[in-house]
Coordinates of C-alpha atoms in Angstrom, one line a residue:
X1 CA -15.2 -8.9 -0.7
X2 CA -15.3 -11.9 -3.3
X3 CA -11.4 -12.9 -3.2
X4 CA -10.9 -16.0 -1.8
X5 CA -8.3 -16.6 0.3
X6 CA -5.9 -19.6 0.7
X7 CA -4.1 -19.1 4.1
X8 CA -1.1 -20.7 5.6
X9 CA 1.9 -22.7 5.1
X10 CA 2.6 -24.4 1.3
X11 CA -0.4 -22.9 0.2
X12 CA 1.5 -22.1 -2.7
X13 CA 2.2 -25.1 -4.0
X14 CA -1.3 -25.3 -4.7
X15 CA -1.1 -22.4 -7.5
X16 CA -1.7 -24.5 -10.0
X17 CA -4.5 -25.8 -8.9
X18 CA -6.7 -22.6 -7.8
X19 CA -5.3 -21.2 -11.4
X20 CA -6.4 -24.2 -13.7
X21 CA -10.4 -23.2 -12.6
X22 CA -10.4 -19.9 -14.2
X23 CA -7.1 -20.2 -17.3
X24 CA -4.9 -22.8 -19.1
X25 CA -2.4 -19.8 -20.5
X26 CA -1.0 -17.3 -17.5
X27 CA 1.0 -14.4 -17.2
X28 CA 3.0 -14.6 -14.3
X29 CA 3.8 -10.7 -13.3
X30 CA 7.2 -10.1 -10.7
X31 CA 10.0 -8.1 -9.8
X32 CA 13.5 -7.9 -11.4
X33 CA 14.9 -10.4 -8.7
X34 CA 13.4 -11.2 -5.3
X35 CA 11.0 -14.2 -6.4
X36 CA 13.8 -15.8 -8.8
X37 CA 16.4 -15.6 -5.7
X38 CA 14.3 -16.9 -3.1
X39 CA 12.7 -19.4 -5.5
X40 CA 9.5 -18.4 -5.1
X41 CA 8.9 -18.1 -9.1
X42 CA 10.1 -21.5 -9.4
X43 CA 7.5 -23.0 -6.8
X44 CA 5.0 -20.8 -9.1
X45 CA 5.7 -22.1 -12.3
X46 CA 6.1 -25.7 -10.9
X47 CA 2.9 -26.4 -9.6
X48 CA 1.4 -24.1 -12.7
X49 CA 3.6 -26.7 -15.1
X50 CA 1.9 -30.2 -12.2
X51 CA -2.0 -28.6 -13.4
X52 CA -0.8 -28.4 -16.9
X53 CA -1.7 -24.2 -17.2
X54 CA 1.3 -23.2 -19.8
X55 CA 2.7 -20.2 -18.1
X56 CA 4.9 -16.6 -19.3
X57 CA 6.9 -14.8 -16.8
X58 CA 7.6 -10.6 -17.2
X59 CA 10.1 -9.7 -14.1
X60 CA 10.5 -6.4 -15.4
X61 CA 7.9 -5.2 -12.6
X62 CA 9.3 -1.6 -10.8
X63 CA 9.2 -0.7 -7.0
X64 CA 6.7 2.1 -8.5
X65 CA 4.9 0.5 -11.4
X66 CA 5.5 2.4 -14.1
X67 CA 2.6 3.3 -16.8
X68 CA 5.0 2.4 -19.1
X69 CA 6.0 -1.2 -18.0
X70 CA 2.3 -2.1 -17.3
X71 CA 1.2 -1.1 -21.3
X72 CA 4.1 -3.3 -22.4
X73 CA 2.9 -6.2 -20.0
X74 CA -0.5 -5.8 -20.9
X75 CA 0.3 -5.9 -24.9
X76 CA 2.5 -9.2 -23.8
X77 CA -0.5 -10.6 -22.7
X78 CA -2.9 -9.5 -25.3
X79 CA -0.4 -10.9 -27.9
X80 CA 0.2 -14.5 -26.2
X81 CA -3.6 -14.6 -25.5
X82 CA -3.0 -15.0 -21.8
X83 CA -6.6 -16.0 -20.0
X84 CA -5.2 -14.6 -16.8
X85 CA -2.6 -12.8 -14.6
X86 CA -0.9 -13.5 -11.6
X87 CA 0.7 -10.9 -9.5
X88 CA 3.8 -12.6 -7.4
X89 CA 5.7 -10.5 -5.2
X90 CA 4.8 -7.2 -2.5
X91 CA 2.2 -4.3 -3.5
X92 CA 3.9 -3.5 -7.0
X93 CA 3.9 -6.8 -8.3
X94 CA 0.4 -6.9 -7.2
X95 CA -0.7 -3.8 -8.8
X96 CA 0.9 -4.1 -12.0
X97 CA -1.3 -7.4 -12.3
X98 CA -4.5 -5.7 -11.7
X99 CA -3.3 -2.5 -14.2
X100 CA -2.6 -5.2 -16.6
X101 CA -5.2 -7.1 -16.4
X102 CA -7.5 -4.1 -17.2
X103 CA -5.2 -3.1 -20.3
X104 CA -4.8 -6.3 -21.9
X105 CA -8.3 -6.6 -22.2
X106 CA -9.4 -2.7 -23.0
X107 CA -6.6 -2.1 -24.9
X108 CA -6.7 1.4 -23.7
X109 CA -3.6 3.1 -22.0
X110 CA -3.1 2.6 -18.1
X111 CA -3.0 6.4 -17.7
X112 CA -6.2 7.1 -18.8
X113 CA -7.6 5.0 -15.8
X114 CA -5.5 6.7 -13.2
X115 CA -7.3 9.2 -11.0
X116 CA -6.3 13.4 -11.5
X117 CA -4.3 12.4 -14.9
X118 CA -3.9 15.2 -17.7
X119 CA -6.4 13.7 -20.1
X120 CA -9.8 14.4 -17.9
X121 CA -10.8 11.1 -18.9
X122 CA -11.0 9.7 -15.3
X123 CA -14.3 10.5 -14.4
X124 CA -15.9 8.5 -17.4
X125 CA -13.2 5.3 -17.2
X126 CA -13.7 4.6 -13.5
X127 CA -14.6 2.4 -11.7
X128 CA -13.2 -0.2 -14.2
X129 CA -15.7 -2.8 -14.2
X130 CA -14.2 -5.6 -15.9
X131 CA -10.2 -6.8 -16.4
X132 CA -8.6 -10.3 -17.0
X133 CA -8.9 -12.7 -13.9
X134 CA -6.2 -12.1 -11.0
X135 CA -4.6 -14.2 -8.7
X136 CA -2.6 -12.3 -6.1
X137 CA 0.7 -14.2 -4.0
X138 CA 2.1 -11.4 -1.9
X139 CA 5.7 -12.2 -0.6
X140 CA 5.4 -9.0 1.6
X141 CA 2.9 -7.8 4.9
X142 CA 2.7 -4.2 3.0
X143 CA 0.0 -3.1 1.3
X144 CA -2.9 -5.2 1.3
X145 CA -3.8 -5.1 -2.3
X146 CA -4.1 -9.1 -2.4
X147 CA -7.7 -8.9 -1.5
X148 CA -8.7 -5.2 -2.3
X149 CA -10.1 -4.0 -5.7
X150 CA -7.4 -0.9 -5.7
X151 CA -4.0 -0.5 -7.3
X152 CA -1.2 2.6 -7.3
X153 CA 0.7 3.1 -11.1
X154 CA 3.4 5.7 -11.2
X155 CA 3.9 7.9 -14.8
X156 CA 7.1 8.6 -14.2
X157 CA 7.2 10.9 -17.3
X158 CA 4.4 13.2 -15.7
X159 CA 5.1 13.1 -11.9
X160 CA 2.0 11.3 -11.0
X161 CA 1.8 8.8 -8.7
X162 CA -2.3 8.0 -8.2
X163 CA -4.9 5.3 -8.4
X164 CA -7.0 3.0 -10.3
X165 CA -10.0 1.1 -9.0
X166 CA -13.4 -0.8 -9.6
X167 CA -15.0 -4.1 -9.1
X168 CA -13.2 -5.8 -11.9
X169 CA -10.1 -5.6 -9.8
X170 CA -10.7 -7.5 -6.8
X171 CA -8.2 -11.1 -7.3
X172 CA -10.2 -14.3 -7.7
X173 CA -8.0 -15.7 -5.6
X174 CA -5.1 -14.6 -2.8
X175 CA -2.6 -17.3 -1.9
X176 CA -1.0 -16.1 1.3
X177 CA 1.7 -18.3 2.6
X178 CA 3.8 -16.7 5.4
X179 CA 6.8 -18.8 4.2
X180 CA 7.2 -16.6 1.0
X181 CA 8.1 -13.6 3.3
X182 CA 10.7 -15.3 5.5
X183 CA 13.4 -13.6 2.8
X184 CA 11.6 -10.4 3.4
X185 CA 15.0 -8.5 4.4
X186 CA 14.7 -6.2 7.5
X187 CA 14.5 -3.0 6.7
X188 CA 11.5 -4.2 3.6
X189 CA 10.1 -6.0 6.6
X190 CA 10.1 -2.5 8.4
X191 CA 8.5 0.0 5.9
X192 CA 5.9 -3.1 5.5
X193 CA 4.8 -3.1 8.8
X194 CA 4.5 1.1 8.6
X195 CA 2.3 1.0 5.9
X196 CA 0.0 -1.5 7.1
X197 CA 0.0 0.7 10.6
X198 CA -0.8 3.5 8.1
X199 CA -3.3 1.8 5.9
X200 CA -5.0 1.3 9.9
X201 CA -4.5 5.1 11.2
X202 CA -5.5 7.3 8.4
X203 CA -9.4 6.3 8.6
X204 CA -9.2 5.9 12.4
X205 CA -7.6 9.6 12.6
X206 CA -10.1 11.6 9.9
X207 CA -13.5 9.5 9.8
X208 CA -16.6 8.9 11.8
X209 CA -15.8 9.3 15.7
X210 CA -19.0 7.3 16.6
X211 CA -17.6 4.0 14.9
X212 CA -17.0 2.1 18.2
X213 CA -16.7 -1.3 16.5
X214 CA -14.4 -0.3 14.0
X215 CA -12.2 2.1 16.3
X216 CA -11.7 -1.2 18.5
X217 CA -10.9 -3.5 15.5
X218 CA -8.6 -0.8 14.0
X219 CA -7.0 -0.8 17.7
X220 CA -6.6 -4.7 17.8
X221 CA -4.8 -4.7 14.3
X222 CA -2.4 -1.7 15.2
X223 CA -1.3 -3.4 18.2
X224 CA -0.9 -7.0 16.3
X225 CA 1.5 -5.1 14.0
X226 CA 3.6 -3.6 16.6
X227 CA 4.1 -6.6 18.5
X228 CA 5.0 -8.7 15.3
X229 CA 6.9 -6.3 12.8
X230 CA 9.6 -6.3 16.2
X231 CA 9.6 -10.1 16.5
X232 CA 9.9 -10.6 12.3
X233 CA 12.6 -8.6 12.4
X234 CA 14.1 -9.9 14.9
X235 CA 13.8 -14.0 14.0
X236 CA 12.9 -13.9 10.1
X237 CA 12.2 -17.4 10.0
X238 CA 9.3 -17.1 13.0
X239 CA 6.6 -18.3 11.1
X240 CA 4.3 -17.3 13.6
X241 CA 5.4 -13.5 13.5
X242 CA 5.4 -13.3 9.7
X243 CA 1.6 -15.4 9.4
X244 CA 0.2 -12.5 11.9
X245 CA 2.0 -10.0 10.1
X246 CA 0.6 -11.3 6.7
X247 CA -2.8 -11.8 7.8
X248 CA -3.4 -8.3 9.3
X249 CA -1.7 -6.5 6.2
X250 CA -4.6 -8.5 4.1
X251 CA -7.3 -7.3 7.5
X252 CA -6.0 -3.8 7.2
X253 CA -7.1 -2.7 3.8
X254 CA -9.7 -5.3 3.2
X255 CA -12.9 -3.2 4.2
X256 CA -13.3 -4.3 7.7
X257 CA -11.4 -2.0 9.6
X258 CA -12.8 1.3 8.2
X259 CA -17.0 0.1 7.4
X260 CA -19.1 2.7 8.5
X261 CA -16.5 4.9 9.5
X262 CA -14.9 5.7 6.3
X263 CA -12.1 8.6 6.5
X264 CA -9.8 9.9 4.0
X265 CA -6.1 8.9 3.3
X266 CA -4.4 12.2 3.8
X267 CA -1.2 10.8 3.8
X268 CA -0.8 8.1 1.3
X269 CA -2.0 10.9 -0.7
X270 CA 0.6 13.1 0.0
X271 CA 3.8 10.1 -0.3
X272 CA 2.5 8.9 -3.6
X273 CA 3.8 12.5 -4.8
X274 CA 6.9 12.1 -3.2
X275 CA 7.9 8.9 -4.7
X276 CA 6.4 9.6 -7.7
X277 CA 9.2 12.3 -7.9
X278 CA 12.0 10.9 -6.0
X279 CA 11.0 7.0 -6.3
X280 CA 11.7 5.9 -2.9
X281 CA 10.0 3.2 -1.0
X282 CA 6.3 3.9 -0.2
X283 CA 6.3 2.7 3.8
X284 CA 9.5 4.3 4.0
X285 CA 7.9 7.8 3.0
X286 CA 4.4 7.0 5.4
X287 CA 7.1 6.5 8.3
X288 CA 9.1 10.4 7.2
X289 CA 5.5 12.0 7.1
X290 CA 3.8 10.5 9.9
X291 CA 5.3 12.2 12.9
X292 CA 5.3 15.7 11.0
X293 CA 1.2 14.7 10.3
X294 CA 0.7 14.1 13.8
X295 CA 1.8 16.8 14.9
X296 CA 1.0 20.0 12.5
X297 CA -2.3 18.7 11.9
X298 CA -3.5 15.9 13.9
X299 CA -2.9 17.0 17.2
X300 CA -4.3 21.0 16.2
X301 CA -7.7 19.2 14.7
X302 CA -8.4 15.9 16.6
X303 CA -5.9 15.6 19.9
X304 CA -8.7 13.3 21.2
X305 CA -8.1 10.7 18.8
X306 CA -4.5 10.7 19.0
X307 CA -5.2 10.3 22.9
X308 CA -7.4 7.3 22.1
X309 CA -4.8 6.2 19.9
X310 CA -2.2 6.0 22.6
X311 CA -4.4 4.5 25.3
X312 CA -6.1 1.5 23.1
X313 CA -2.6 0.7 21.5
X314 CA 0.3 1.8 23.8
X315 CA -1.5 1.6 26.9
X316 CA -0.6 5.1 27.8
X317 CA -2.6 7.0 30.6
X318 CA -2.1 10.4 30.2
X319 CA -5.1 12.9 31.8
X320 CA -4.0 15.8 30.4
X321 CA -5.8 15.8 26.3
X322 CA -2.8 17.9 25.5
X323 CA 0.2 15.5 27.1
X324 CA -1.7 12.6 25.8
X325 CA -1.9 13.5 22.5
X326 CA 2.2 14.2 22.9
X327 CA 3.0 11.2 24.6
X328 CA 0.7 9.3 21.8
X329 CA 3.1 10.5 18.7
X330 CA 5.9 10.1 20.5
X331 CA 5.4 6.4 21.0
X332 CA 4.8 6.1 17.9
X333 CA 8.3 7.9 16.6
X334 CA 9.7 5.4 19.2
X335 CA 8.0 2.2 17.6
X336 CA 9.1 3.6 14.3
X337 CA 12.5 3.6 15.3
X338 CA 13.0 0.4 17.1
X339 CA 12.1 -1.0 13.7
X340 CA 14.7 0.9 11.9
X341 CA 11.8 2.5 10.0
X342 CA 11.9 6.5 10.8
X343 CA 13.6 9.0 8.7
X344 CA 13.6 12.3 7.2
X345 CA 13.3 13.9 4.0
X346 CA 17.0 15.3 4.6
X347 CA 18.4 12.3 4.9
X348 CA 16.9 10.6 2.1
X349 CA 17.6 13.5 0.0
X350 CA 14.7 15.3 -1.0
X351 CA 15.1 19.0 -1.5
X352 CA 13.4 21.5 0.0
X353 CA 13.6 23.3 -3.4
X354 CA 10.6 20.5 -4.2
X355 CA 7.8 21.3 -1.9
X356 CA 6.1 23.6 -3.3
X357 CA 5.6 21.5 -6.7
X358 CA 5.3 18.4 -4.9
X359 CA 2.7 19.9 -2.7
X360 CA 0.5 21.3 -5.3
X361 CA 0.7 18.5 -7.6
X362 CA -0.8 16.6 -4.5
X363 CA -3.5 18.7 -4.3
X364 CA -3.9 18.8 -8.3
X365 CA -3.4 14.8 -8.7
X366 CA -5.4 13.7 -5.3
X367 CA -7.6 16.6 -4.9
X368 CA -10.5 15.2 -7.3
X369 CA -10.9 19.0 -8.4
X370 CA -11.9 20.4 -5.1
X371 CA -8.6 22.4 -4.5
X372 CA -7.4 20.4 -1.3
X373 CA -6.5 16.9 0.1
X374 CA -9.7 15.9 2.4
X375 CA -8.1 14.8 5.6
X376 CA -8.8 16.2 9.4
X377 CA -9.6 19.4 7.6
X378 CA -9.6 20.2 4.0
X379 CA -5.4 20.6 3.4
X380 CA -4.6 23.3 0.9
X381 CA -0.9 23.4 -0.8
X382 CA 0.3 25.6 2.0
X383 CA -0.6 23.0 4.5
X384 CA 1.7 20.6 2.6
X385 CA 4.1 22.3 2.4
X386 CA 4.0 22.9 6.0
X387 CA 4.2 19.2 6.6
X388 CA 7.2 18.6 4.4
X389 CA 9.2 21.2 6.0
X390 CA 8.7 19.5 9.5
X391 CA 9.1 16.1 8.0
X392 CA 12.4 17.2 6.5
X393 CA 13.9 17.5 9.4
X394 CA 11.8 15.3 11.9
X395 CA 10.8 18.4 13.9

């Protein structure tokens, strides 16, 4: 993992600084509003402006990146001859840099890079090996991609929600400084903290049982995340909550946790088709699917781990696999919903009308050409389906 990171409070201030060692001519990548509000753009492009690095600014960034808006970027940044991007803001903003970054220096569509497109391109463009530097400054505990060499685009023309990757994409640099996420608002805060407990479950759930050190690391950062994403919510200012919650969002998706175990990422899979259709927020569809997961295929295929899961992180003590494995989702609906963060498909309306498409174009997009999802078991369309019907109504 060759990112560097700069940890703690005002680490941003020293942007400019960690920037003017790789570029003197930025593009500064962020959302339509959050970082102007909070001023977080304006601390930025200060200390970019103190280490004399000349800096443009596209805030045009979607909550699902779209193919669309990265290609303009990128052709920004080719035409300004911009040595570098920075991504400022949560998991979009983020991704959007790295998508850039590869475009404005291949000057090849974003689409052609993203994994189970139309073209059949995929295989030959990935990984991608070489992009414009990065510097990532997450203002949100979400996603993790400040120190991982991954990214999700949306084509919101075509339905696909899917990734890009490759050495090339890893940031030079992460600035993490808790203070940017005080603003974090607390239902943002909430879907964070889900996909972070998502990014930590999905490997734990469908990889190597044998991986004792990593099982008890994946434990130790589950339970970090439900004591703080309570306590963030709760006091938004606590700069203690928000730096724990920061640092194990980076932790949870940097490597670590999953070495040697490995596992697939069933569900991610599945909710980047469902807000690739319905644009919703990604921790906000992990929280809809992950009880109906649990419980339709988890508990059939693996009760043992979900038992393990309740013990190491809930301190449940259940004898009985069968009750333990019950009494382990449950406390997980119930953590979900004492951060506001469960819901249904119903009630954020999806149709039903849309599982069968959105199920098979999972399989299509995510599938890699086998047929199926890898997960527990290999997860044909039907199986999807099967999983949005009981996430539609929570049952």
């Amino acid at each position: 993992m060759p990112t560097k990171i700069h940890f703690g409070k005002g680490e941003v201030q020293k942007t400019g600084d960690i920037v003017k060692g790789y570029a003197k001519k930025v593009l500064v990548v962020t959302g339509r509003s959050s970082a102007q509000k909070t001023g977080t753009l304006e601390k930025v492009l200060t200390s970019l402006k103190k280490a004399d690095v000349d800096a443009l600014v596209f805030d045009r960034i979607e909550p699902n990146p779209r193919a669309t808006t990265i290609d303009e970027a990128a052709r920004l940044a080719r035409e300004e001859q911009c040595e570098l991007i920075i991504g400022l803001g949560g998991g979009s903003a983020m991704d959007a840099a790295k998508a850039i970054a590869t475009v404005a220096l291949s000057k090849r569509p974003i689409h052609e890079y993203i994994r189970g497109n139309h073209t059949g391109l995929w295989k030959s463009l990935l990984p991608i090996q070489e992009a414009l530097p990065i510097i990532a400054i997450p203002t949100l505990a979400a996603t993790g991609s400040e120190a991982n060499s991954g990214a999700v685009i949306t084509n919101w023309e075509t339905k696909e929600k899917s990734s890009i990757s490759g050495p090339g994409l890893f940031p030079k640099a992460a600035i993490l400084d808790p203070e940017l996420t005080f603003s974090v608002p607390a239902n943002y805060t909430a879907d964070g903290a889900v996909d972070i407990f998502t990014h930590l479950y999905e490997g734990y759930l469908t990889g190597d049982e044998e991986a004792h050190v990593q099982d008890e690391i994946t434990e130790g950062l589950m339970r970090t995340v439900i004591k703080y994403a309570r306590q963030a919510i709760d006091s938004p200012q606590d700069y203690e909550a928000r730096a724990q919650l920061l640092w194990t969002s980076t932790l949870a998706l940097i490597g670590v946790a999953g070495a040697g175990r490995g596992g697939p990422f069933p569900v991610h899979q599945i909710e980047h088709t469902i807000s690739a259709h319905f644009d919703i927020s990604h921790g906000r569809g992990l929280a809809i699917l992950t009880p109906a997961y649990f419980k339709h295929i988890v508990k059939p295929d693996r009760p043992q781990r979900l038992a393990r899961l309740g013990r190491q992180v809930f301190g449940l003590t259940h004898k009985n696999l069968d009750e333990a494995a019950e009494a382990a989702i449950a406390a997980v609906e119930d953590w979900m919903k004492s951060i506001g963060a469960y819901d249904t498909l119903q009630n954020v309306g999806i149709p039903k009308e849309s599982f069968q498409q959105m199920a098979e174009d999972t399989v299509r997009v995510s599938g890699m050409g086998q047929g199926f999802v890898a997960a527990t078991r290999p997860l044909q369309a039907n199986d999807i389906v099967k999983i949005l019907n009981a996430a539609y109504t929570g049952e």
